[in-house]
PDB file of N, CA, C and O in Angstrom:
ATOM      1  N   MET A   1       0.846  -1.147  -0.243  1.00 91.00           N
ATOM      2  CA  MET A   1       0.394  -0.271  -0.486  1.00 91.00           C
ATOM      3  C   MET A   1       1.010   1.232   0.001  1.00 91.00           C
ATOM      4  O   MET A   1       1.586   1.220   0.650  1.00 91.00           O
ATOM      5  N   GLN A   2       0.001   1.899  -0.762  1.00 97.00           N
ATOM      6  CA  GLN A   2       1.809   2.864  -1.547  1.00 97.00           C
ATOM      7  C   GLN A   2       0.122   4.142  -0.214  1.00 97.00           C
ATOM      8  O   GLN A   2      -1.200   4.911  -0.530  1.00 97.00           O
ATOM      9  N   ASN A   3       1.133   5.607   0.210  1.00 98.00           N
ATOM     10  CA  ASN A   3      -0.201   7.013   0.001  1.00 98.00           C
ATOM     11  C   ASN A   3       0.497   7.861  -0.473  1.00 98.00           C
ATOM     12  O   ASN A   3       1.481   8.300  -0.523  1.00 98.00           O
ATOM     13  N   VAL A   4       0.615   8.629  -0.699  1.00 98.00           N
ATOM     14  CA  VAL A   4       1.055  10.397  -1.660  1.00 98.00           C
ATOM     15  C   VAL A   4      -0.171  11.343  -0.991  1.00 98.00           C
ATOM     16  O   VAL A   4      -1.248  11.354  -0.699  1.00 98.00           O
ATOM     17  N   THR A   5       0.550  12.692  -0.702  1.00 98.00           N
ATOM     18  CA  THR A   5      -0.182  14.105  -0.958  1.00 98.00           C
ATOM     19  C   THR A   5      -0.144  14.612  -1.813  1.00 98.00           C
ATOM     20  O   THR A   5       0.118  14.856  -2.021  1.00 98.00           O
ATOM     21  N   LEU A   6      -0.716  15.035  -1.899  1.00 98.00           N
ATOM     22  CA  LEU A   6      -0.930  15.204  -3.278  1.00 98.00           C
ATOM     23  C   LEU A   6      -2.353  17.269  -2.925  1.00 98.00           C
ATOM     24  O   LEU A   6      -2.780  17.679  -2.587  1.00 98.00           O
ATOM     25  N   ASN A   7      -1.124  18.142  -3.562  1.00 97.00           N
ATOM     26  CA  ASN A   7      -1.518  19.863  -3.652  1.00 97.00           C
ATOM     27  C   ASN A   7      -2.494  20.300  -4.633  1.00 97.00           C
ATOM     28  O   ASN A   7      -2.372  19.725  -5.365  1.00 97.00           O
ATOM     29  N   VAL A   8      -3.715  20.922  -4.494  1.00 97.00           N
ATOM     30  CA  VAL A   8      -4.870  20.439  -4.683  1.00 97.00           C
ATOM     31  C   VAL A   8      -5.637  22.257  -4.936  1.00 97.00           C
ATOM     32  O   VAL A   8      -5.397  22.311  -4.252  1.00 97.00           O
ATOM     33  N   GLN A   9      -5.142  22.507  -5.844  1.00 95.00           N
ATOM     34  CA  GLN A   9      -5.663  24.169  -6.233  1.00 95.00           C
ATOM     35  C   GLN A   9      -7.080  23.772  -7.330  1.00 95.00           C
ATOM     36  O   GLN A   9      -7.909  23.537  -7.613  1.00 95.00           O
ATOM     37  N   GLY A  10      -8.162  25.163  -6.573  1.00 95.00           N
ATOM     38  CA  GLY A  10      -9.451  24.973  -7.335  1.00 95.00           C
ATOM     39  C   GLY A  10     -10.463  24.702  -5.770  1.00 95.00           C
ATOM     40  O   GLY A  10     -11.770  24.782  -6.898  1.00 95.00           O
ATOM     41  N   MET A  11     -10.398  24.026  -5.321  1.00 95.00           N
ATOM     42  CA  MET A  11     -11.146  23.400  -3.921  1.00 95.00           C
ATOM     43  C   MET A  11     -11.758  24.269  -3.195  1.00 95.00           C
ATOM     44  O   MET A  11     -10.829  24.784  -2.763  1.00 95.00           O
ATOM     45  N   SER A  12     -13.347  24.243  -2.788  1.00 94.00           N
ATOM     46  CA  SER A  12     -13.917  26.568  -3.169  1.00 94.00           C
ATOM     47  C   SER A  12     -14.798  25.956  -1.182  1.00 94.00           C
ATOM     48  O   SER A  12     -15.842  26.250  -0.780  1.00 94.00           O
ATOM     49  N   CYS A  13     -15.509  24.661  -1.647  1.00 94.00           N
ATOM     50  CA  CYS A  13     -16.503  23.716  -1.133  1.00 94.00           C
ATOM     51  C   CYS A  13     -16.330  22.841  -1.198  1.00 94.00           C
ATOM     52  O   CYS A  13     -15.800  21.537  -1.116  1.00 94.00           O
ATOM     53  N   GLY A  14     -18.105  22.244  -0.512  1.00 93.00           N
ATOM     54  CA  GLY A  14     -18.110  20.465   0.752  1.00 93.00           C
ATOM     55  C   GLY A  14     -18.210  20.077  -0.746  1.00 93.00           C
ATOM     56  O   GLY A  14     -17.881  18.779  -0.886  1.00 93.00           O
ATOM     57  N   HIS A  15     -18.606  20.610  -2.009  1.00 94.00           N
ATOM     58  CA  HIS A  15     -19.219  20.268  -3.020  1.00 94.00           C
ATOM     59  C   HIS A  15     -18.226  19.736  -3.817  1.00 94.00           C
ATOM     60  O   HIS A  15     -17.772  18.334  -4.289  1.00 94.00           O
ATOM     61  N   CYS A  16     -16.595  20.349  -3.402  1.00 94.00           N
ATOM     62  CA  CYS A  16     -15.492  20.498  -4.003  1.00 94.00           C
ATOM     63  C   CYS A  16     -14.934  19.279  -3.775  1.00 94.00           C
ATOM     64  O   CYS A  16     -14.164  17.947  -4.801  1.00 94.00           O
ATOM     65  N   VAL A  17     -14.401  18.927  -3.054  1.00 95.00           N
ATOM     66  CA  VAL A  17     -14.337  17.000  -1.671  1.00 95.00           C
ATOM     67  C   VAL A  17     -15.248  16.669  -2.109  1.00 95.00           C
ATOM     68  O   VAL A  17     -15.281  16.035  -2.715  1.00 95.00           O
ATOM     69  N   SER A  18     -16.270  16.768  -2.261  1.00 96.00           N
ATOM     70  CA  SER A  18     -17.183  15.202  -2.894  1.00 96.00           C
ATOM     71  C   SER A  18     -17.131  14.781  -4.416  1.00 96.00           C
ATOM     72  O   SER A  18     -17.299  13.842  -4.879  1.00 96.00           O
ATOM     73  N   ALA A  19     -16.306  15.063  -5.110  1.00 96.00           N
ATOM     74  CA  ALA A  19     -16.198  15.699  -6.138  1.00 96.00           C
ATOM     75  C   ALA A  19     -15.334  14.896  -6.716  1.00 96.00           C
ATOM     76  O   ALA A  19     -14.722  14.318  -7.208  1.00 96.00           O
ATOM     77  N   VAL A  20     -14.108  15.850  -5.656  1.00 97.00           N
ATOM     78  CA  VAL A  20     -13.053  15.147  -6.049  1.00 97.00           C
ATOM     79  C   VAL A  20     -13.155  13.670  -5.169  1.00 97.00           C
ATOM     80  O   VAL A  20     -11.885  12.598  -6.200  1.00 97.00           O
ATOM     81  N   GLU A  21     -13.660  13.343  -3.988  1.00 97.00           N
ATOM     82  CA  GLU A  21     -13.053  12.207  -3.237  1.00 97.00           C
ATOM     83  C   GLU A  21     -14.066  10.963  -4.364  1.00 97.00           C
ATOM     84  O   GLU A  21     -13.513   9.903  -3.879  1.00 97.00           O
ATOM     85  N   LYS A  22     -14.707  11.101  -4.685  1.00 96.00           N
ATOM     86  CA  LYS A  22     -16.004   9.832  -5.979  1.00 96.00           C
ATOM     87  C   LYS A  22     -14.834  10.236  -6.758  1.00 96.00           C
ATOM     88  O   LYS A  22     -14.333   8.741  -7.201  1.00 96.00           O
ATOM     89  N   GLY A  23     -14.216  10.628  -7.658  1.00 96.00           N
ATOM     90  CA  GLY A  23     -13.189  11.214  -9.404  1.00 96.00           C
ATOM     91  C   GLY A  23     -12.308  10.000  -8.089  1.00 96.00           C
ATOM     92  O   GLY A  23     -12.273   8.606  -8.778  1.00 96.00           O
ATOM     93  N   VAL A  24     -12.088   9.978  -7.287  1.00 98.00           N
ATOM     94  CA  VAL A  24     -10.950   8.997  -6.971  1.00 98.00           C
ATOM     95  C   VAL A  24     -11.100   8.223  -6.623  1.00 98.00           C
ATOM     96  O   VAL A  24     -10.261   6.801  -6.674  1.00 98.00           O
ATOM     97  N   GLY A  25     -10.951   7.854  -5.974  1.00 97.00           N
ATOM     98  CA  GLY A  25     -12.193   7.201  -4.868  1.00 97.00           C
ATOM     99  C   GLY A  25     -12.562   6.052  -5.936  1.00 97.00           C
ATOM    100  O   GLY A  25     -12.662   4.553  -6.111  1.00 97.00           O
ATOM    101  N   ALA A  26     -13.131   5.707  -7.064  1.00 97.00           N
ATOM    102  CA  ALA A  26     -13.667   5.233  -8.201  1.00 97.00           C
ATOM    103  C   ALA A  26     -12.984   4.239  -8.976  1.00 97.00           C
ATOM    104  O   ALA A  26     -12.742   3.617  -9.181  1.00 97.00           O
ATOM    105  N   LEU A  27     -11.622   4.776  -8.515  1.00 98.00           N
ATOM    106  CA  LEU A  27     -10.297   4.167  -9.817  1.00 98.00           C
ATOM    107  C   LEU A  27      -9.827   2.467  -8.679  1.00 98.00           C
ATOM    108  O   LEU A  27     -10.063   3.079  -7.522  1.00 98.00           O
ATOM    109  N   THR A  28      -9.901   1.869 -10.125  1.00 97.00           N
ATOM    110  CA  THR A  28      -9.260   0.626  -9.216  1.00 97.00           C
ATOM    111  C   THR A  28      -7.906   0.724  -8.117  1.00 97.00           C
ATOM    112  O   THR A  28      -6.965   1.171  -9.405  1.00 97.00           O
ATOM    113  N   GLY A  29      -8.352   0.584  -6.918  1.00 98.00           N
ATOM    114  CA  GLY A  29      -6.461  -0.081  -6.082  1.00 98.00           C
ATOM    115  C   GLY A  29      -6.609   1.165  -5.254  1.00 98.00           C
ATOM    116  O   GLY A  29      -5.718   1.645  -4.504  1.00 98.00           O
ATOM    117  N   VAL A  30      -7.694   2.575  -5.285  1.00 98.00           N
ATOM    118  CA  VAL A  30      -7.331   3.504  -4.239  1.00 98.00           C
ATOM    119  C   VAL A  30      -8.259   3.274  -3.077  1.00 98.00           C
ATOM    120  O   VAL A  30      -9.650   2.819  -2.856  1.00 98.00           O
ATOM    121  N   GLU A  31      -8.205   3.203  -2.177  1.00 97.00           N
ATOM    122  CA  GLU A  31      -8.169   1.890  -0.610  1.00 97.00           C
ATOM    123  C   GLU A  31      -9.073   3.404   0.077  1.00 97.00           C
ATOM    124  O   GLU A  31     -10.036   3.427   0.721  1.00 97.00           O
ATOM    125  N   GLN A  32      -8.547   5.008  -0.084  1.00 97.00           N
ATOM    126  CA  GLN A  32      -8.939   5.157   1.199  1.00 97.00           C
ATOM    127  C   GLN A  32      -8.982   7.420   0.996  1.00 97.00           C
ATOM    128  O   GLN A  32      -7.270   6.726  -0.460  1.00 97.00           O
ATOM    129  N   VAL A  33      -9.564   8.340   0.038  1.00 98.00           N
ATOM    130  CA  VAL A  33      -9.599   9.589  -0.373  1.00 98.00           C
ATOM    131  C   VAL A  33      -9.736  10.848   0.637  1.00 98.00           C
ATOM    132  O   VAL A  33     -10.474  10.465   1.128  1.00 98.00           O
ATOM    133  N   THR A  34      -8.687  11.046   1.193  1.00 97.00           N
ATOM    134  CA  THR A  34      -9.364  12.626   2.175  1.00 97.00           C
ATOM    135  C   THR A  34      -8.897  13.581   2.305  1.00 97.00           C
ATOM    136  O   THR A  34      -7.241  14.002   1.549  1.00 97.00           O
ATOM    137  N   VAL A  35      -9.921  13.894   1.967  1.00 97.00           N
ATOM    138  CA  VAL A  35     -10.009  15.101   1.392  1.00 97.00           C
ATOM    139  C   VAL A  35      -9.190  16.825   2.790  1.00 97.00           C
ATOM    140  O   VAL A  35     -10.275  17.033   3.344  1.00 97.00           O
ATOM    141  N   ASN A  36      -8.557  17.539   2.872  1.00 97.00           N
ATOM    142  CA  ASN A  36      -8.339  18.271   3.649  1.00 97.00           C
ATOM    143  C   ASN A  36      -8.266  19.833   2.490  1.00 97.00           C
ATOM    144  O   ASN A  36      -7.539  20.813   2.288  1.00 97.00           O
ATOM    145  N   LEU A  37      -9.969  19.964   2.919  1.00 95.00           N
ATOM    146  CA  LEU A  37     -10.188  21.453   1.765  1.00 95.00           C
ATOM    147  C   LEU A  37      -9.671  23.006   2.657  1.00 95.00           C
ATOM    148  O   LEU A  37      -9.188  23.853   1.751  1.00 95.00           O
ATOM    149  N   ALA A  38      -9.309  23.128   4.325  1.00 94.00           N
ATOM    150  CA  ALA A  38      -8.915  23.869   4.217  1.00 94.00           C
ATOM    151  C   ALA A  38      -6.786  24.506   4.114  1.00 94.00           C
ATOM    152  O   ALA A  38      -6.288  25.621   3.053  1.00 94.00           O
ATOM    153  N   GLU A  39      -6.102  23.640   3.463  1.00 95.00           N
ATOM    154  CA  GLU A  39      -5.171  23.323   3.874  1.00 95.00           C
ATOM    155  C   GLU A  39      -4.612  23.370   2.066  1.00 95.00           C
ATOM    156  O   GLU A  39      -4.186  23.400   0.832  1.00 95.00           O
ATOM    157  N   GLY A  40      -6.258  22.687   1.464  1.00 96.00           N
ATOM    158  CA  GLY A  40      -5.302  22.136  -0.255  1.00 96.00           C
ATOM    159  C   GLY A  40      -5.429  21.031  -0.376  1.00 96.00           C
ATOM    160  O   GLY A  40      -4.605  20.426  -1.421  1.00 96.00           O
ATOM    161  N   LEU A  41      -5.185  20.145   0.246  1.00 97.00           N
ATOM    162  CA  LEU A  41      -4.245  18.621  -0.057  1.00 97.00           C
ATOM    163  C   LEU A  41      -5.209  17.700   0.298  1.00 97.00           C
ATOM    164  O   LEU A  41      -6.351  17.462   0.291  1.00 97.00           O
ATOM    165  N   VAL A  42      -4.579  16.504  -0.588  1.00 98.00           N
ATOM    166  CA  VAL A  42      -5.640  15.428  -1.140  1.00 98.00           C
ATOM    167  C   VAL A  42      -4.570  14.234  -0.910  1.00 98.00           C
ATOM    168  O   VAL A  42      -3.460  14.108  -1.129  1.00 98.00           O
ATOM    169  N   ASP A  43      -4.938  13.257   0.596  1.00 98.00           N
ATOM    170  CA  ASP A  43      -3.743  12.603   0.768  1.00 98.00           C
ATOM    171  C   ASP A  43      -4.567  10.691   0.873  1.00 98.00           C
ATOM    172  O   ASP A  43      -6.149  10.892   0.516  1.00 98.00           O
ATOM    173  N   VAL A  44      -3.932  10.515  -0.597  1.00 98.00           N
ATOM    174  CA  VAL A  44      -4.287   8.631  -1.795  1.00 98.00           C
ATOM    175  C   VAL A  44      -3.613   6.938  -0.637  1.00 98.00           C
ATOM    176  O   VAL A  44      -2.664   7.709  -0.665  1.00 98.00           O
ATOM    177  N   ALA A  45      -4.127   7.126  -0.072  1.00 98.00           N
ATOM    178  CA  ALA A  45      -3.963   5.421  -0.557  1.00 98.00           C
ATOM    179  C   ALA A  45      -4.565   4.025  -1.567  1.00 98.00           C
ATOM    180  O   ALA A  45      -5.084   3.988  -1.345  1.00 98.00           O
ATOM    181  N   PHE A  46      -3.434   3.641  -1.852  1.00 98.00           N
ATOM    182  CA  PHE A  46      -3.775   3.342  -2.421  1.00 98.00           C
ATOM    183  C   PHE A  46      -2.774   2.386  -2.982  1.00 98.00           C
ATOM    184  O   PHE A  46      -1.685   2.555  -2.641  1.00 98.00           O
ATOM    185  N   ASN A  47      -2.937   0.690  -4.493  1.00 98.00           N
ATOM    186  CA  ASN A  47      -1.978  -0.127  -4.502  1.00 98.00           C
ATOM    187  C   ASN A  47      -1.900   0.569  -5.726  1.00 98.00           C
ATOM    188  O   ASN A  47      -2.394  -0.226  -6.639  1.00 98.00           O
ATOM    189  N   ASP A  48       0.220   0.366  -5.395  1.00 95.00           N
ATOM    190  CA  ASP A  48       0.231   1.010  -6.645  1.00 95.00           C
ATOM    191  C   ASP A  48       0.192   0.364  -7.774  1.00 95.00           C
ATOM    192  O   ASP A  48       1.010  -0.304  -9.118  1.00 95.00           O
ATOM    193  N   ALA A  49       0.472  -1.531  -7.482  1.00 97.00           N
ATOM    194  CA  ALA A  49      -0.213  -2.606  -9.064  1.00 97.00           C
ATOM    195  C   ALA A  49      -0.782  -2.448  -9.475  1.00 97.00           C
ATOM    196  O   ALA A  49      -1.383  -2.672  -9.969  1.00 97.00           O
ATOM    197  N   GLN A  50      -2.112  -1.839  -9.520  1.00 98.00           N
ATOM    198  CA  GLN A  50      -2.993  -1.720  -9.371  1.00 98.00           C
ATOM    199  C   GLN A  50      -3.551   0.291 -10.190  1.00 98.00           C
ATOM    200  O   GLN A  50      -4.153   0.409 -10.657  1.00 98.00           O
ATOM    201  N   VAL A  51      -2.955   1.126  -9.728  1.00 98.00           N
ATOM    202  CA  VAL A  51      -3.993   2.546 -10.099  1.00 98.00           C
ATOM    203  C   VAL A  51      -1.633   3.868 -10.051  1.00 98.00           C
ATOM    204  O   VAL A  51      -1.714   2.917  -8.903  1.00 98.00           O
ATOM    205  N   SER A  52      -2.176   3.528 -10.723  1.00 97.00           N
ATOM    206  CA  SER A  52      -0.581   4.944  -9.876  1.00 97.00           C
ATOM    207  C   SER A  52      -1.042   6.207  -9.706  1.00 97.00           C
ATOM    208  O   SER A  52      -2.185   6.740  -9.739  1.00 97.00           O
ATOM    209  N   VAL A  53       0.272   6.635  -9.585  1.00 97.00           N
ATOM    210  CA  VAL A  53       0.057   8.439  -8.106  1.00 97.00           C
ATOM    211  C   VAL A  53      -0.623   9.918 -10.036  1.00 97.00           C
ATOM    212  O   VAL A  53      -1.237   9.905  -9.944  1.00 97.00           O
ATOM    213  N   GLU A  54      -0.901   9.369 -11.729  1.00 97.00           N
ATOM    214  CA  GLU A  54      -0.324   9.886 -12.788  1.00 97.00           C
ATOM    215  C   GLU A  54      -1.638   9.461 -12.771  1.00 97.00           C
ATOM    216  O   GLU A  54      -2.333  10.151 -12.483  1.00 97.00           O
ATOM    217  N   GLN A  55      -2.362   8.797 -12.809  1.00 98.00           N
ATOM    218  CA  GLN A  55      -4.191   7.802 -12.853  1.00 98.00           C
ATOM    219  C   GLN A  55      -5.269   8.841 -11.434  1.00 98.00           C
ATOM    220  O   GLN A  55      -5.532   9.342 -12.324  1.00 98.00           O
ATOM    221  N   ILE A  56      -3.717   8.898 -10.841  1.00 98.00           N
ATOM    222  CA  ILE A  56      -4.768   9.738  -9.267  1.00 98.00           C
ATOM    223  C   ILE A  56      -4.765  11.057  -9.948  1.00 98.00           C
ATOM    224  O   ILE A  56      -5.856  11.633  -9.663  1.00 98.00           O
ATOM    225  N   LYS A  57      -3.432  11.236 -10.501  1.00 98.00           N
ATOM    226  CA  LYS A  57      -3.620  13.060 -10.534  1.00 98.00           C
ATOM    227  C   LYS A  57      -4.413  13.682 -11.942  1.00 98.00           C
ATOM    228  O   LYS A  57      -5.607  14.078 -11.571  1.00 98.00           O
ATOM    229  N   GLU A  58      -4.328  12.360 -12.571  1.00 97.00           N
ATOM    230  CA  GLU A  58      -5.966  12.638 -14.860  1.00 97.00           C
ATOM    231  C   GLU A  58      -7.279  12.564 -13.365  1.00 97.00           C
ATOM    232  O   GLU A  58      -7.467  13.906 -14.099  1.00 97.00           O
ATOM    233  N   ALA A  59      -7.507  11.921 -12.634  1.00 97.00           N
ATOM    234  CA  ALA A  59      -8.930  12.030 -12.222  1.00 97.00           C
ATOM    235  C   ALA A  59      -9.043  13.139 -11.416  1.00 97.00           C
ATOM    236  O   ALA A  59     -10.531  13.877 -11.919  1.00 97.00           O
ATOM    237  N   ILE A  60      -7.863  14.054 -10.285  1.00 97.00           N
ATOM    238  CA  ILE A  60      -8.142  15.163  -9.972  1.00 97.00           C
ATOM    239  C   ILE A  60      -9.098  16.396 -11.381  1.00 97.00           C
ATOM    240  O   ILE A  60      -9.618  17.455 -10.748  1.00 97.00           O
ATOM    241  N   ASP A  61      -7.333  16.239 -11.746  1.00 96.00           N
ATOM    242  CA  ASP A  61      -7.947  17.217 -13.621  1.00 96.00           C
ATOM    243  C   ASP A  61      -8.991  16.711 -14.637  1.00 96.00           C
ATOM    244  O   ASP A  61      -9.341  18.056 -14.073  1.00 96.00           O
ATOM    245  N   ASP A  62      -9.895  16.069 -14.302  1.00 95.00           N
ATOM    246  CA  ASP A  62     -10.986  15.116 -15.144  1.00 95.00           C
ATOM    247  C   ASP A  62     -11.590  16.364 -14.076  1.00 95.00           C
ATOM    248  O   ASP A  62     -12.810  16.271 -14.603  1.00 95.00           O
ATOM    249  N   GLN A  63     -12.643  16.080 -12.570  1.00 94.00           N
ATOM    250  CA  GLN A  63     -13.376  17.304 -12.028  1.00 94.00           C
ATOM    251  C   GLN A  63     -12.794  18.855 -12.060  1.00 94.00           C
ATOM    252  O   GLN A  63     -13.260  19.389 -11.277  1.00 94.00           O
ATOM    253  N   GLY A  64     -11.768  19.032 -12.704  1.00 94.00           N
ATOM    254  CA  GLY A  64     -11.541  20.703 -12.862  1.00 94.00           C
ATOM    255  C   GLY A  64     -10.490  21.534 -12.402  1.00 94.00           C
ATOM    256  O   GLY A  64     -10.647  22.444 -11.995  1.00 94.00           O
ATOM    257  N   TYR A  65      -9.589  20.819 -11.252  1.00 96.00           N
ATOM    258  CA  TYR A  65      -9.171  20.764  -9.969  1.00 96.00           C
ATOM    259  C   TYR A  65      -7.629  20.888 -10.653  1.00 96.00           C
ATOM    260  O   TYR A  65      -7.024  19.488 -11.149  1.00 96.00           O
ATOM    261  N   ASP A  66      -6.557  21.638 -10.140  1.00 95.00           N
ATOM    262  CA  ASP A  66      -5.443  21.399 -10.353  1.00 95.00           C
ATOM    263  C   ASP A  66      -4.368  21.178  -9.231  1.00 95.00           C
ATOM    264  O   ASP A  66      -4.835  21.382  -8.496  1.00 95.00           O
ATOM    265  N   VAL A  67      -3.291  20.138 -10.068  1.00 95.00           N
ATOM    266  CA  VAL A  67      -2.425  19.646  -8.942  1.00 95.00           C
ATOM    267  C   VAL A  67      -1.854  19.531  -9.186  1.00 95.00           C
ATOM    268  O   VAL A  67      -0.924  20.300 -10.430  1.00 95.00           O
ATOM    269  N   LYS A  68      -1.101  20.187  -8.245  1.00 86.00           N
ATOM    270  CA  LYS A  68       0.866  20.711  -8.023  1.00 86.00           C
ATOM    271  C   LYS A  68       1.676  19.655  -7.449  1.00 86.00           C
ATOM    272  O   LYS A  68       1.539  18.786  -6.809  1.00 86.00           O
TER     273      LYS A  68
END
């Protein structure tokens, strides 16, 4: 199991949090997604044999947010 913390810009409300959690959580291999709205951080626990950090970043980008 791997963990990554991503800096995500553009999140401003509860809808943003649920969109990111739903988008990333739908990926095969993602075990847990935790969004810290105040800090602009997304913590993801995932199986790196099933999903890559790049795929996680793409899922966040697909929701309309910038990953730094």
